[in-house]
Coordinates of C-alpha atoms and ligand atoms in Angstrom, one line a residue:
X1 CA -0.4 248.9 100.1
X2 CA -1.5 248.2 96.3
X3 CA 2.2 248.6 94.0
X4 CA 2.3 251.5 92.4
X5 CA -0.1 251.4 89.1
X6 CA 0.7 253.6 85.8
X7 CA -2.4 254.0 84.1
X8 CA -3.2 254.8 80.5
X9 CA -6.0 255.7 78.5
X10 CA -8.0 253.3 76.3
X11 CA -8.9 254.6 72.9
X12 CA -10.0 252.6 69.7
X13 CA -9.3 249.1 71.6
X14 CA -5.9 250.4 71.9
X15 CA -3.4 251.4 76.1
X16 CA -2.4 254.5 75.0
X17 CA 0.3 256.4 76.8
X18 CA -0.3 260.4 77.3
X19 CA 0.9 262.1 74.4
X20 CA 1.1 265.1 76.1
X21 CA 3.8 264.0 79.0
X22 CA 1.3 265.4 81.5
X23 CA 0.3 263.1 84.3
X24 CA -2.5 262.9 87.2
X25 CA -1.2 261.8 90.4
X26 CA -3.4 259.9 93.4
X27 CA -2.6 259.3 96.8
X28 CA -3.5 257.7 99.0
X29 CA -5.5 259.9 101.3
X30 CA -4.7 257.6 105.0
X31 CA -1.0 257.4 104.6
X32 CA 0.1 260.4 101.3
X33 CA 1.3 257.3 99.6
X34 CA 1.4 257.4 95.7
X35 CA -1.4 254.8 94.1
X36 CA -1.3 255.9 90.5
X37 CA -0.1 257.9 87.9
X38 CA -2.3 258.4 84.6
X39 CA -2.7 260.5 81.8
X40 CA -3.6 264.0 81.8
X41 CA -5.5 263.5 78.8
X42 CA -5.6 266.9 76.3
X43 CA -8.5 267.6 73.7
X44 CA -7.1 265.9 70.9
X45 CA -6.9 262.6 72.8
X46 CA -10.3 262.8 74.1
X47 CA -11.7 264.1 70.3
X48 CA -10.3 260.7 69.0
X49 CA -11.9 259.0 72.0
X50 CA -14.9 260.4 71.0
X51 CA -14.0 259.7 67.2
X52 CA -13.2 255.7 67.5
X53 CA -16.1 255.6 69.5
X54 CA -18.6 256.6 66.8
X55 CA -17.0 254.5 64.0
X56 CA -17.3 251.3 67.1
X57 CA -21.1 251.9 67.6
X58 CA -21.1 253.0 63.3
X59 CA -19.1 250.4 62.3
X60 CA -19.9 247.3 63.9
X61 CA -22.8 245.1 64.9
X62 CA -22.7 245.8 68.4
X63 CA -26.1 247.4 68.4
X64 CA -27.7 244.7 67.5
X65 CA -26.4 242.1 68.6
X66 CA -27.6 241.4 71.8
X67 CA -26.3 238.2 72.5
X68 CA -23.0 239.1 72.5
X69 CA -23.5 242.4 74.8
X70 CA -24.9 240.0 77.4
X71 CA -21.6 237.5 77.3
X72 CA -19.5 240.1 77.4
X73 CA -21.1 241.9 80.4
X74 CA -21.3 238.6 82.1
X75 CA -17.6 237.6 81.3
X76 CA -16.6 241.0 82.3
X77 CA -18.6 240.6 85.7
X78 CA -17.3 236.9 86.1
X79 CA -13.3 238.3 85.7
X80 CA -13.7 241.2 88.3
X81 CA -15.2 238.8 90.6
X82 CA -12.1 236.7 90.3
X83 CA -10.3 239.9 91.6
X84 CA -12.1 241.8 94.0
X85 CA -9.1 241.3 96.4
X86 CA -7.0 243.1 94.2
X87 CA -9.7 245.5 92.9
X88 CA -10.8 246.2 97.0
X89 CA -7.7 246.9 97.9
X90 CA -7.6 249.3 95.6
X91 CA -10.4 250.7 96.3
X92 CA -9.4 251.6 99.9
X93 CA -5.6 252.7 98.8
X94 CA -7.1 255.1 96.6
X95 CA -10.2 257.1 97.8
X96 CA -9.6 256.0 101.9
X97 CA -12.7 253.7 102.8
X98 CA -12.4 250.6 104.4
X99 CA -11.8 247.4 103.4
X100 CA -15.5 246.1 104.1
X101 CA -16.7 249.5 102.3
X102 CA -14.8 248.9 99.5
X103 CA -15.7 245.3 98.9
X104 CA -19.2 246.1 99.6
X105 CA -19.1 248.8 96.5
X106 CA -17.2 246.0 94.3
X107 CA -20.2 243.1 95.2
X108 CA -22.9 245.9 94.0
X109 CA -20.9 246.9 91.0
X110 CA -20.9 243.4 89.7
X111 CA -23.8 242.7 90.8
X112 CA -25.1 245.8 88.9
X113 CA -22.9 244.1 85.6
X114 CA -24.6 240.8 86.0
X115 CA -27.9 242.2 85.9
X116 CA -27.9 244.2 82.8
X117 CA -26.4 241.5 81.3
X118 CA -29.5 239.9 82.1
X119 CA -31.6 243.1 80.6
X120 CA -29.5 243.0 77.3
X121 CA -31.8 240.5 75.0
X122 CA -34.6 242.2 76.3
X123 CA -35.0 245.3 74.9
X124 CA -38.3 245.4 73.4
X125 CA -40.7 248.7 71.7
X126 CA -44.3 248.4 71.1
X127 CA -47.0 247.7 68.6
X128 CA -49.8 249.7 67.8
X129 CA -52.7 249.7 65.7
X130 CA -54.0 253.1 65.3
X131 CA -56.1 252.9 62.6
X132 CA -57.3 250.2 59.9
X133 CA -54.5 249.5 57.4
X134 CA -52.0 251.7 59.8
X135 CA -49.6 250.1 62.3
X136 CA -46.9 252.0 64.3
X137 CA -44.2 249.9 65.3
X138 CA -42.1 252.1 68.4
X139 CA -39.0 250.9 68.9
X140 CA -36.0 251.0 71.2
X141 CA -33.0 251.9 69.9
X142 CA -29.5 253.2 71.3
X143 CA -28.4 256.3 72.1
X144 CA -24.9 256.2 70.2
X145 CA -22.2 257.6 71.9
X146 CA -22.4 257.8 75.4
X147 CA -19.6 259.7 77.9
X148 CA -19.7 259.0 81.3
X149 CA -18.5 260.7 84.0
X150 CA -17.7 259.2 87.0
X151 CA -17.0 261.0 90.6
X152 CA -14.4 259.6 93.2
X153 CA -16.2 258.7 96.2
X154 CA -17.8 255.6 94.9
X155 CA -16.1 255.2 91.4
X156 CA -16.1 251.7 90.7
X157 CA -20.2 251.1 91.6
X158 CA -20.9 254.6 89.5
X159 CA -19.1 253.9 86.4
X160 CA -20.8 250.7 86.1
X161 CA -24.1 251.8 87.4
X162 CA -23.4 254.0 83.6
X163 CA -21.5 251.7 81.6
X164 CA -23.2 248.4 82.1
X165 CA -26.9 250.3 81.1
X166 CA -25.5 251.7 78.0
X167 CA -23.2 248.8 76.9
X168 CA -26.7 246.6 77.4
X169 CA -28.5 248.7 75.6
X170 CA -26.1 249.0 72.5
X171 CA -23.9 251.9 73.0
X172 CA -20.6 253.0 72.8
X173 CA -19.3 254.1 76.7
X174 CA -16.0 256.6 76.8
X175 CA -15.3 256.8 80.8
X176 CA -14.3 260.0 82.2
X177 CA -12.8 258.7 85.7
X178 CA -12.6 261.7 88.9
X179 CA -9.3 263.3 88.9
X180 CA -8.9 261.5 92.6
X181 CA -9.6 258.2 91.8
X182 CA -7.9 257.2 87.9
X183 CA -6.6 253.9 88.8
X184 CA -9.7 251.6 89.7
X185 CA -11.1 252.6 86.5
X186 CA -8.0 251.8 85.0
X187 CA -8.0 248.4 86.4
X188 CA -11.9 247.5 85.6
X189 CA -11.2 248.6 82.0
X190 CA -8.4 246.7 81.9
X191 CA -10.4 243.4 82.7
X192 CA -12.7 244.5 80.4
X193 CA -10.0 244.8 77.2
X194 CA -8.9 240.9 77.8
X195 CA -12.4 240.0 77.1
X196 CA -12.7 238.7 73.4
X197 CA -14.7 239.8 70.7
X198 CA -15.5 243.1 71.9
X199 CA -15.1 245.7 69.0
X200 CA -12.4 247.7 69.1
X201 CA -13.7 251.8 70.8
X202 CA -16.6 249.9 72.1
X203 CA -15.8 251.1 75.6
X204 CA -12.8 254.1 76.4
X205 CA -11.3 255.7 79.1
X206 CA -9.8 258.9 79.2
X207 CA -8.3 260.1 82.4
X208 CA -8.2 263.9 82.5
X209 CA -9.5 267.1 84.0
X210 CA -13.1 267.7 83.9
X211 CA -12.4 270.8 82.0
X212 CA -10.8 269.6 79.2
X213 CA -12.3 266.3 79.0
X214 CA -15.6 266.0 81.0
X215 CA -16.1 269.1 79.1
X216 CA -15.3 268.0 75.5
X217 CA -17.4 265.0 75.9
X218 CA -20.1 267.4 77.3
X219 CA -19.7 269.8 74.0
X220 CA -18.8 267.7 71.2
X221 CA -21.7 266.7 68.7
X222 CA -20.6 263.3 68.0
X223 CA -21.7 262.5 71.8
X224 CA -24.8 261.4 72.0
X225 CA -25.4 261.6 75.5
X226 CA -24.1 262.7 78.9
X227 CA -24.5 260.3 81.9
X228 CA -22.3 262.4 85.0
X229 CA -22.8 261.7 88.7
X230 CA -21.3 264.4 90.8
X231 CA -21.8 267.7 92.3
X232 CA -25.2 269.9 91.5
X233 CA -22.5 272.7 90.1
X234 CA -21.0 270.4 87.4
X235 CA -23.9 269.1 86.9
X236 CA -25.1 272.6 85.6
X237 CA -22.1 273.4 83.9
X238 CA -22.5 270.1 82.1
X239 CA -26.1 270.8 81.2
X240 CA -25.3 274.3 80.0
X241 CA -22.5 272.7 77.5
X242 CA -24.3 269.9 76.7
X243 CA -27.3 272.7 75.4
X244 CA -25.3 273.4 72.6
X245 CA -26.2 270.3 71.1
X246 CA -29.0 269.1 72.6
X247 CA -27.6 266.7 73.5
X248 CA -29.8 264.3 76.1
X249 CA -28.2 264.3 80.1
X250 CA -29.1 262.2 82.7
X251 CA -27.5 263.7 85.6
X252 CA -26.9 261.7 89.5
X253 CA -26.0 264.8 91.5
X254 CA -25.9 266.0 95.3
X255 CA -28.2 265.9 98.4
X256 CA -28.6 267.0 101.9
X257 CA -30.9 263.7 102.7
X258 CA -33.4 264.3 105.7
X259 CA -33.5 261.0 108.5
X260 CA -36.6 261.9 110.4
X261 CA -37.3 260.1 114.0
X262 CA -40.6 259.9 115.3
X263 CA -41.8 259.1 118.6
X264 CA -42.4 255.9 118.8
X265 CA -39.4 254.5 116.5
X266 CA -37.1 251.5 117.2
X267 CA -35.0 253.5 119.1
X268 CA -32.2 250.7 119.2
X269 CA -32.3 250.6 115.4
X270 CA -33.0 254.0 114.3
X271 CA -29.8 255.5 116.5
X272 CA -27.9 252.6 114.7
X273 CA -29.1 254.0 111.0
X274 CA -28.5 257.4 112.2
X275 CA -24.9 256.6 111.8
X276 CA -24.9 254.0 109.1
X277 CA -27.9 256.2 107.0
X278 CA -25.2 259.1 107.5
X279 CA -22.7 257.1 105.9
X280 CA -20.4 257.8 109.2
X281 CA -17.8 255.3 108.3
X282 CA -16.7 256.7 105.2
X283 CA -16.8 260.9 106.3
X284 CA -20.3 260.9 105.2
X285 CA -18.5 261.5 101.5
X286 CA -21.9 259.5 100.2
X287 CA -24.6 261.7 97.6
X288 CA -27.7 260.1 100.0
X289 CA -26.1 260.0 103.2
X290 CA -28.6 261.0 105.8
X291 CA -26.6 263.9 107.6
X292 CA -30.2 266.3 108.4
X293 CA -30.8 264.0 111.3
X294 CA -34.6 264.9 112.5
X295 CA -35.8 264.4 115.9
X296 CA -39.2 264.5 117.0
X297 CA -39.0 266.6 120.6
X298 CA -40.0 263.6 122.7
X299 CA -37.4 261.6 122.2
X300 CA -34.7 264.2 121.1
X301 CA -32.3 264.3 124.6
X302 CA -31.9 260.6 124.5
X303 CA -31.0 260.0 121.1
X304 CA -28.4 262.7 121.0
X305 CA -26.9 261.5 124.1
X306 CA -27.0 258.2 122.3
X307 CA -25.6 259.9 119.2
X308 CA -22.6 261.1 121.0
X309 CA -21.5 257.9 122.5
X310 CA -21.6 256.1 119.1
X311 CA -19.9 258.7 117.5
X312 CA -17.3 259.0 120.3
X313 CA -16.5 255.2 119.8
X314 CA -15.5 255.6 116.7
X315 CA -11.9 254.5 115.6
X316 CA -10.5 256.7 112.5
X317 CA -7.5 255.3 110.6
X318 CA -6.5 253.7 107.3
X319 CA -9.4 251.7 106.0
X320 CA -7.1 248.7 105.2
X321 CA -6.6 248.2 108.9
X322 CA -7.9 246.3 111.7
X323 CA -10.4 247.6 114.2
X324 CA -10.9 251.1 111.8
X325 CA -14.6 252.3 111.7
X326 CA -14.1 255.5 109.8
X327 CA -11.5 256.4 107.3
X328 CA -9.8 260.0 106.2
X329 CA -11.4 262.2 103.8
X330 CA -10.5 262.7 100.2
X331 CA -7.9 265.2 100.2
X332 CA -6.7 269.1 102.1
X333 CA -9.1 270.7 100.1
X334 CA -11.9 269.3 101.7
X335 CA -10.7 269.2 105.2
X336 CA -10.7 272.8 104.2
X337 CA -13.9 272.9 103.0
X338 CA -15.1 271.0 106.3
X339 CA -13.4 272.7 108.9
X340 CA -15.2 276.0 107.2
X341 CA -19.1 274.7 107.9
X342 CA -17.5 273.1 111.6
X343 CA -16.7 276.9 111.9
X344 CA -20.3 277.9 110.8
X345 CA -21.5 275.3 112.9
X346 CA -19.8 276.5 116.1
X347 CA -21.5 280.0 115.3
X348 CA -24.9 279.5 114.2
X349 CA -25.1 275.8 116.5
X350 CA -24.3 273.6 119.1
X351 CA -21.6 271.3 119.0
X352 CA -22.2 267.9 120.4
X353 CA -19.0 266.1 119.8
X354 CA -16.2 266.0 117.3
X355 CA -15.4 269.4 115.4
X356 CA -11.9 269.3 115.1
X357 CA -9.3 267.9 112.7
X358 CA -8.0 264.6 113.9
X359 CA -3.7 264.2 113.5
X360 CA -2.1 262.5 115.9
X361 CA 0.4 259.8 115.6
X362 CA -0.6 257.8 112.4
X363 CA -3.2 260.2 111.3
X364 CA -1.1 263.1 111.0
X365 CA -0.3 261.6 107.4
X366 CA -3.9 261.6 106.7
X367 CA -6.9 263.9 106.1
X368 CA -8.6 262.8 109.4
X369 CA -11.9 264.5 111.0
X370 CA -13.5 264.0 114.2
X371 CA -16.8 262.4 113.5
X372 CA -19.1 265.9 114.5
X373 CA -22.5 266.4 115.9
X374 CA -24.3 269.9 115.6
X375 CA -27.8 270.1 117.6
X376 CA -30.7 272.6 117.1
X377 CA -28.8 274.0 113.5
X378 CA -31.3 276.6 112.0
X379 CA -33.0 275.5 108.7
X380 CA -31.5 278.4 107.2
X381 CA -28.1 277.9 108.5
X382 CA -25.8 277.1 105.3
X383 CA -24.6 273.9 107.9
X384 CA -28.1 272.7 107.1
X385 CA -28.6 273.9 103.3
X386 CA -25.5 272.6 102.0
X387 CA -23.3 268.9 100.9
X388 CA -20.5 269.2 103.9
X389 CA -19.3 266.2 102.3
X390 CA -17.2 265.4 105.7
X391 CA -18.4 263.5 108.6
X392 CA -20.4 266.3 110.5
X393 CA -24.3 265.6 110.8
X394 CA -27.3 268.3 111.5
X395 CA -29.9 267.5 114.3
X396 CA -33.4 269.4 113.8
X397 CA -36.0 269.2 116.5
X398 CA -39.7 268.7 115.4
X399 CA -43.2 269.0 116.8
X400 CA -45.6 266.9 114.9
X401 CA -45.3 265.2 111.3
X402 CA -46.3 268.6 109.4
X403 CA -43.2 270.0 111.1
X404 CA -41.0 267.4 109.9
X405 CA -42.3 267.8 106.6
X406 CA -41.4 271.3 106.3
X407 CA -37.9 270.9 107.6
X408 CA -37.1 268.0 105.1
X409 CA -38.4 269.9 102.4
X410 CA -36.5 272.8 102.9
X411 CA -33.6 272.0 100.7
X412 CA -32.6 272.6 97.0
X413 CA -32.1 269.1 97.5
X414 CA -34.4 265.6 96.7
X415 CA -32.0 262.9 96.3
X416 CA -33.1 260.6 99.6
X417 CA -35.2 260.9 102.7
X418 CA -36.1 258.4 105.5
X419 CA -38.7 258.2 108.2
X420 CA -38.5 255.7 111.2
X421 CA -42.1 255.1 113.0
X422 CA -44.3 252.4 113.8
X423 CA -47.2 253.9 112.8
X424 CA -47.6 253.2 108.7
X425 CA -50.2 255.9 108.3
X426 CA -48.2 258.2 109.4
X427 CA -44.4 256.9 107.1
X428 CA -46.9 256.7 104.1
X429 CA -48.2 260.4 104.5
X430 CA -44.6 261.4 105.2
X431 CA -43.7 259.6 102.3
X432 CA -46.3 261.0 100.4
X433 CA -45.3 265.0 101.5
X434 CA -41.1 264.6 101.1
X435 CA -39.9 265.8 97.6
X436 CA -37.4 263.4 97.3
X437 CA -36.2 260.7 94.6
X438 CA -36.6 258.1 97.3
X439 CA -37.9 257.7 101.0
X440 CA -36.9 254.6 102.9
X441 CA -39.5 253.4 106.1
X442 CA -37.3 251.7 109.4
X443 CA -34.2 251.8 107.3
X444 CA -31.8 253.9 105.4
X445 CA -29.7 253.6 101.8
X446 CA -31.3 250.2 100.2
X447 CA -30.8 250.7 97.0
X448 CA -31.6 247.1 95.4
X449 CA -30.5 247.9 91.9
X450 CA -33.7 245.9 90.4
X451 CA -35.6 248.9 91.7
X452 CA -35.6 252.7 89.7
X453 CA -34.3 255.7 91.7
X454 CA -33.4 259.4 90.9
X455 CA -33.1 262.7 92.5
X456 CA -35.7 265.6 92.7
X457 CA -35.3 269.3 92.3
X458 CA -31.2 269.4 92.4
X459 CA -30.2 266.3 93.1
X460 CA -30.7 265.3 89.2
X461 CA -32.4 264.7 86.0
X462 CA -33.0 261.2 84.9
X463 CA -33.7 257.5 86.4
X464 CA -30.7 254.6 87.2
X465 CA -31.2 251.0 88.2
X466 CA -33.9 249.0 87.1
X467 CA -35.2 248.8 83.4
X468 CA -35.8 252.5 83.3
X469 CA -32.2 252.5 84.2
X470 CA -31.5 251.0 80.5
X471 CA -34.1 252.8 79.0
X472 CA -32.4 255.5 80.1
X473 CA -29.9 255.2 77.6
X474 CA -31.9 254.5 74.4
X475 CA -34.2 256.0 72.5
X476 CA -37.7 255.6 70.8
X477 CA -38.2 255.3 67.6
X478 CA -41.8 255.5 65.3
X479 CA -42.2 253.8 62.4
X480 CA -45.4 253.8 61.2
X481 CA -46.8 251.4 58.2
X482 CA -49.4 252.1 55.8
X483 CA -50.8 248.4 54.6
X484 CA -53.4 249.9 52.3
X485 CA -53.4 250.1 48.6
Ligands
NAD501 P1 -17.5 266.7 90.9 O1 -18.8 267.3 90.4 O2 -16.5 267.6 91.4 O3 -16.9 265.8 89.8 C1 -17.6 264.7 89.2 C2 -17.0 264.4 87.8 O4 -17.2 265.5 87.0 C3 -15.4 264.3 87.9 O5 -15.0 263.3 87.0 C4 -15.0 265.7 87.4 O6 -13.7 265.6 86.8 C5 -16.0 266.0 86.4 N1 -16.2 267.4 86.0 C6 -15.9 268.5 86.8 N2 -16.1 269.6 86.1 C7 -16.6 269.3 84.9 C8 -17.1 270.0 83.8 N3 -17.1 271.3 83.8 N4 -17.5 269.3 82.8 C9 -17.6 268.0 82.8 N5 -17.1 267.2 83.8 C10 -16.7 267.9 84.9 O7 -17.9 265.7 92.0 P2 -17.0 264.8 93.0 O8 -16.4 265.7 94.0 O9 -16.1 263.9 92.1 O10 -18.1 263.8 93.7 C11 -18.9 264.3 94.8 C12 -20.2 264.8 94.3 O11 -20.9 263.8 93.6 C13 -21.1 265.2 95.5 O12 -21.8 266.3 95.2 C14 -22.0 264.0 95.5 O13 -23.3 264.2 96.2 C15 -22.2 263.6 94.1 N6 -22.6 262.2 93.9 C16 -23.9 262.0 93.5 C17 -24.3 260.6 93.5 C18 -25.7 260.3 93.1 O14 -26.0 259.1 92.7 N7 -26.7 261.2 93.1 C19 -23.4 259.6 93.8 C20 -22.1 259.9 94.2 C21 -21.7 261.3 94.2

């Protein structure tokens, strides 16, 4: 068990204690244990947040100079790697996943560091030449201010995925961490205030309700820019606030991702995906997780026979143990909200395995759930429409490509999709048909971060990873010349 953490905020360069008195509380959600305490942060602390911010990116040469945003995101990158013990540990003690989960989200969230580091002295616009004596020079230039959001199930690998981006690209970052999961933001933004000559505001954290401050950084004017990842509802009530300014949004937000088996898959492989794809290991508490498992008729009996025993082998416990495949979820209010769709499941399907709450000897101070399989769920069923967020997957049967097509498509959401055959016509024309942000062939959630990704329809607005993923948080600029007399 980590020792007990008190957080603080980080405003203007400066640990600032709650002014307020009022704290957030995590706990550990395996044993009850207490992680952390930090800051229930009101609106005047998040207002001078957002004002130290401004005079940071104002006030200093931050946004241009580049060389220094790339030691500093390499430095910061090369400290948390000296502590991903500490930082995994963490990770697990505070939002339940296991050890090898956890270190696996650290490795990618440095990772993700390192590379914009890479990305930050090459930022380049364009030349043009539009007519004789007129040249238009289009260039890249920061956003400002940039607040973002983070959500709980993978926080340290989505505020990076934000703040490395717009730190690369010149901004100033004010964190916003999930209500859950305050303390390994705390810690990462720790690391990152012993790094020297960082201006002071340049990057803040302000722990607090989304309400108050996920919704004061979505409001105020002297934010330039929203970057949330989390549920398709906030992300509409942070769109609707942010309107009031126009203020840009690039929004990461839910899915109900389609896994669709054909015929003549690796059988061996695919049934393994089905369960790593789903994100099984961690309650399936993952925005692509593949939990619309699609079977193609020939093959469907064996695989959900197969299904069953892999599910069934399972071992749920605290993920800093030994032997643990799948930890709790995050908290009582979603084993409410889980055991609700296992009851709509048990109407409008039929259950395979799992479906009950799991809370015997050491798990009965968890939130522990059976991992569940529902077979032949209706596409209209909410089971299959809606984010369970809690290990329970959906199996579809399917006659034919044009069949599977249809089913995956018929969702709100267009986050991720995958498609296991060994004929290539046929994954590229599935490819092709699925309204999704991304479509993996004979595997499921690779997400290099060299390469650009996004969601569709309600899974989000804008692009992360990759260049574009920096791009994402700048903006163009036109200046145009006239060289003539
Ligand atoms: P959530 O939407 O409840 O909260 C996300 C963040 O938004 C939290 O920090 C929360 O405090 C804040 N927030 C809540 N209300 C707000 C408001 N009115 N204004 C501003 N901020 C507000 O999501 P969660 O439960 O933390 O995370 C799970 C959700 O995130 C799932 O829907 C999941 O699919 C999604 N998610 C998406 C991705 C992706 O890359 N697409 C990745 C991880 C999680």
């Amino acid at each position: 068990m980590t020792p007990m953490l008190t957080c603080s905020n980080y405003i203007g360069g400066k640990w600032v204690s709650s002014t307020n008195g009022e704290s957030l509380e995590s706990r550990n959600p395996a044993t009850g244990e207490l992680v952390c305490t930090a800051p229930n942060a009101s609106l005047e602390e998040v207002r001078e947040a957002i004002s130290t911010a401004r005079q940071a990116f104002e006030g200093t040469s931050w946004a241009e100079d580049s060389p220094l945003r790339a030691r500093v995101l390499y430095r910061w990158a090369q400290e948390m790697r000296n502590r991903i013990e500490e930082l995994t540990r963490l990770l697990t003690d505070e939002n339940g996943k296991t050890l090898a989960d956890a270190k696996g989200e650290l490795e990618r969230g440095i990772g993700i560091v390192e590379y914009y580091a890479g990305l930050a002295q090459n930022v380049f616009g364009k030349t043009s030449i539009s007519s004789p004596n007129y040249y238009s020079f289009v260039i890249r230039e920061p956003m400002g201010v940039i607040g973002a959001i983070v959500p709980w199930n993978f926080p340290a690998v989505l505020m990076l995925r934000a703040v490395a981006p717009a730190l690369a690209a010149g901004n100033a970052v004010i964190v916003k961490p999930a209500s859950y999961t305050p303390g390994i933001n705390y810690a990462m933004t720790k690391i990152f205030s012993e790094l020297e000559d960082v201006p002071d505001g340049i990057l803040s954290l302000v722990s607090g309700t989304g309400s108050i401050v996920g919704a004061e950084l979505a409001r105020n004017r002297e934010v330039d820019m929203i970057a949330l990842t989390g549920s398709s509802e906030t992300g509409k009530r942070v769109m609707q606030a942010a309107s009031e300014t126009l203020k840009k949004v690039s929004l990461e937000l839910g899915g109900k991702s389609p896994n669709i088996v054909l015929g003549d898959a690796n059988f061996d492989k695919a049934i393994q995906y089905a369960l790593k794809g789903a994100w099984m290991s961690f309650g399936c508490q993952v925005c692509y997780a593949g939990t619309r498992i699609l079977l193609d008729n020939a093959i469907h009996d064996r695989f959900v026979e197969a299904l069953k025993k892999q599910a069934e082998s399972m071992k749920l416990g605290y993920g800093a143990n030994q032997g643990v495949d799948i930890g709790p979820v995050i908290s009582q209010d979603q084993v409410d909200i889980i055991m609700d769709y296992i009851d709509i499941g048990n109407q409008d399907a039929k259950l395979v395995t799992g479906g009950f709450r799991a809370d015997s000897g050491d798990l009965s101070k968890g939130f522990f759930i059976a991992p569940t399989v529902f077979d032949d769920v209706p596409v209209e069923s909410r089971l299959s429409q809606e984010e369970v967020f809690g290990p329970v997957l959906s199996v579809f049967r399917f006659d034919g490509v044009e069949e599977a097509a249809e089913i995956a498509n018929n969702s709100l959401f267009g986050l991720a999709a995958a498609v296991w055959t060994k004929d290539i016509n046929k994954a590229l024309g599935l490819a092709r048909k699925i309204k999704s942000g991304t479509v993996w062939i004979n595997t499921y959630g690779r997400l290099p971060y060299q390469a650009e990704m996004g969601g569709q329809k309600e899974s989000g607005i804008g692009i992360q990873y990759g260049e574009e993923g920096l791009n994402e948080f700048t903006q163009l600029k036109h200046i145009g010349i006239d060289i003539g007399d």
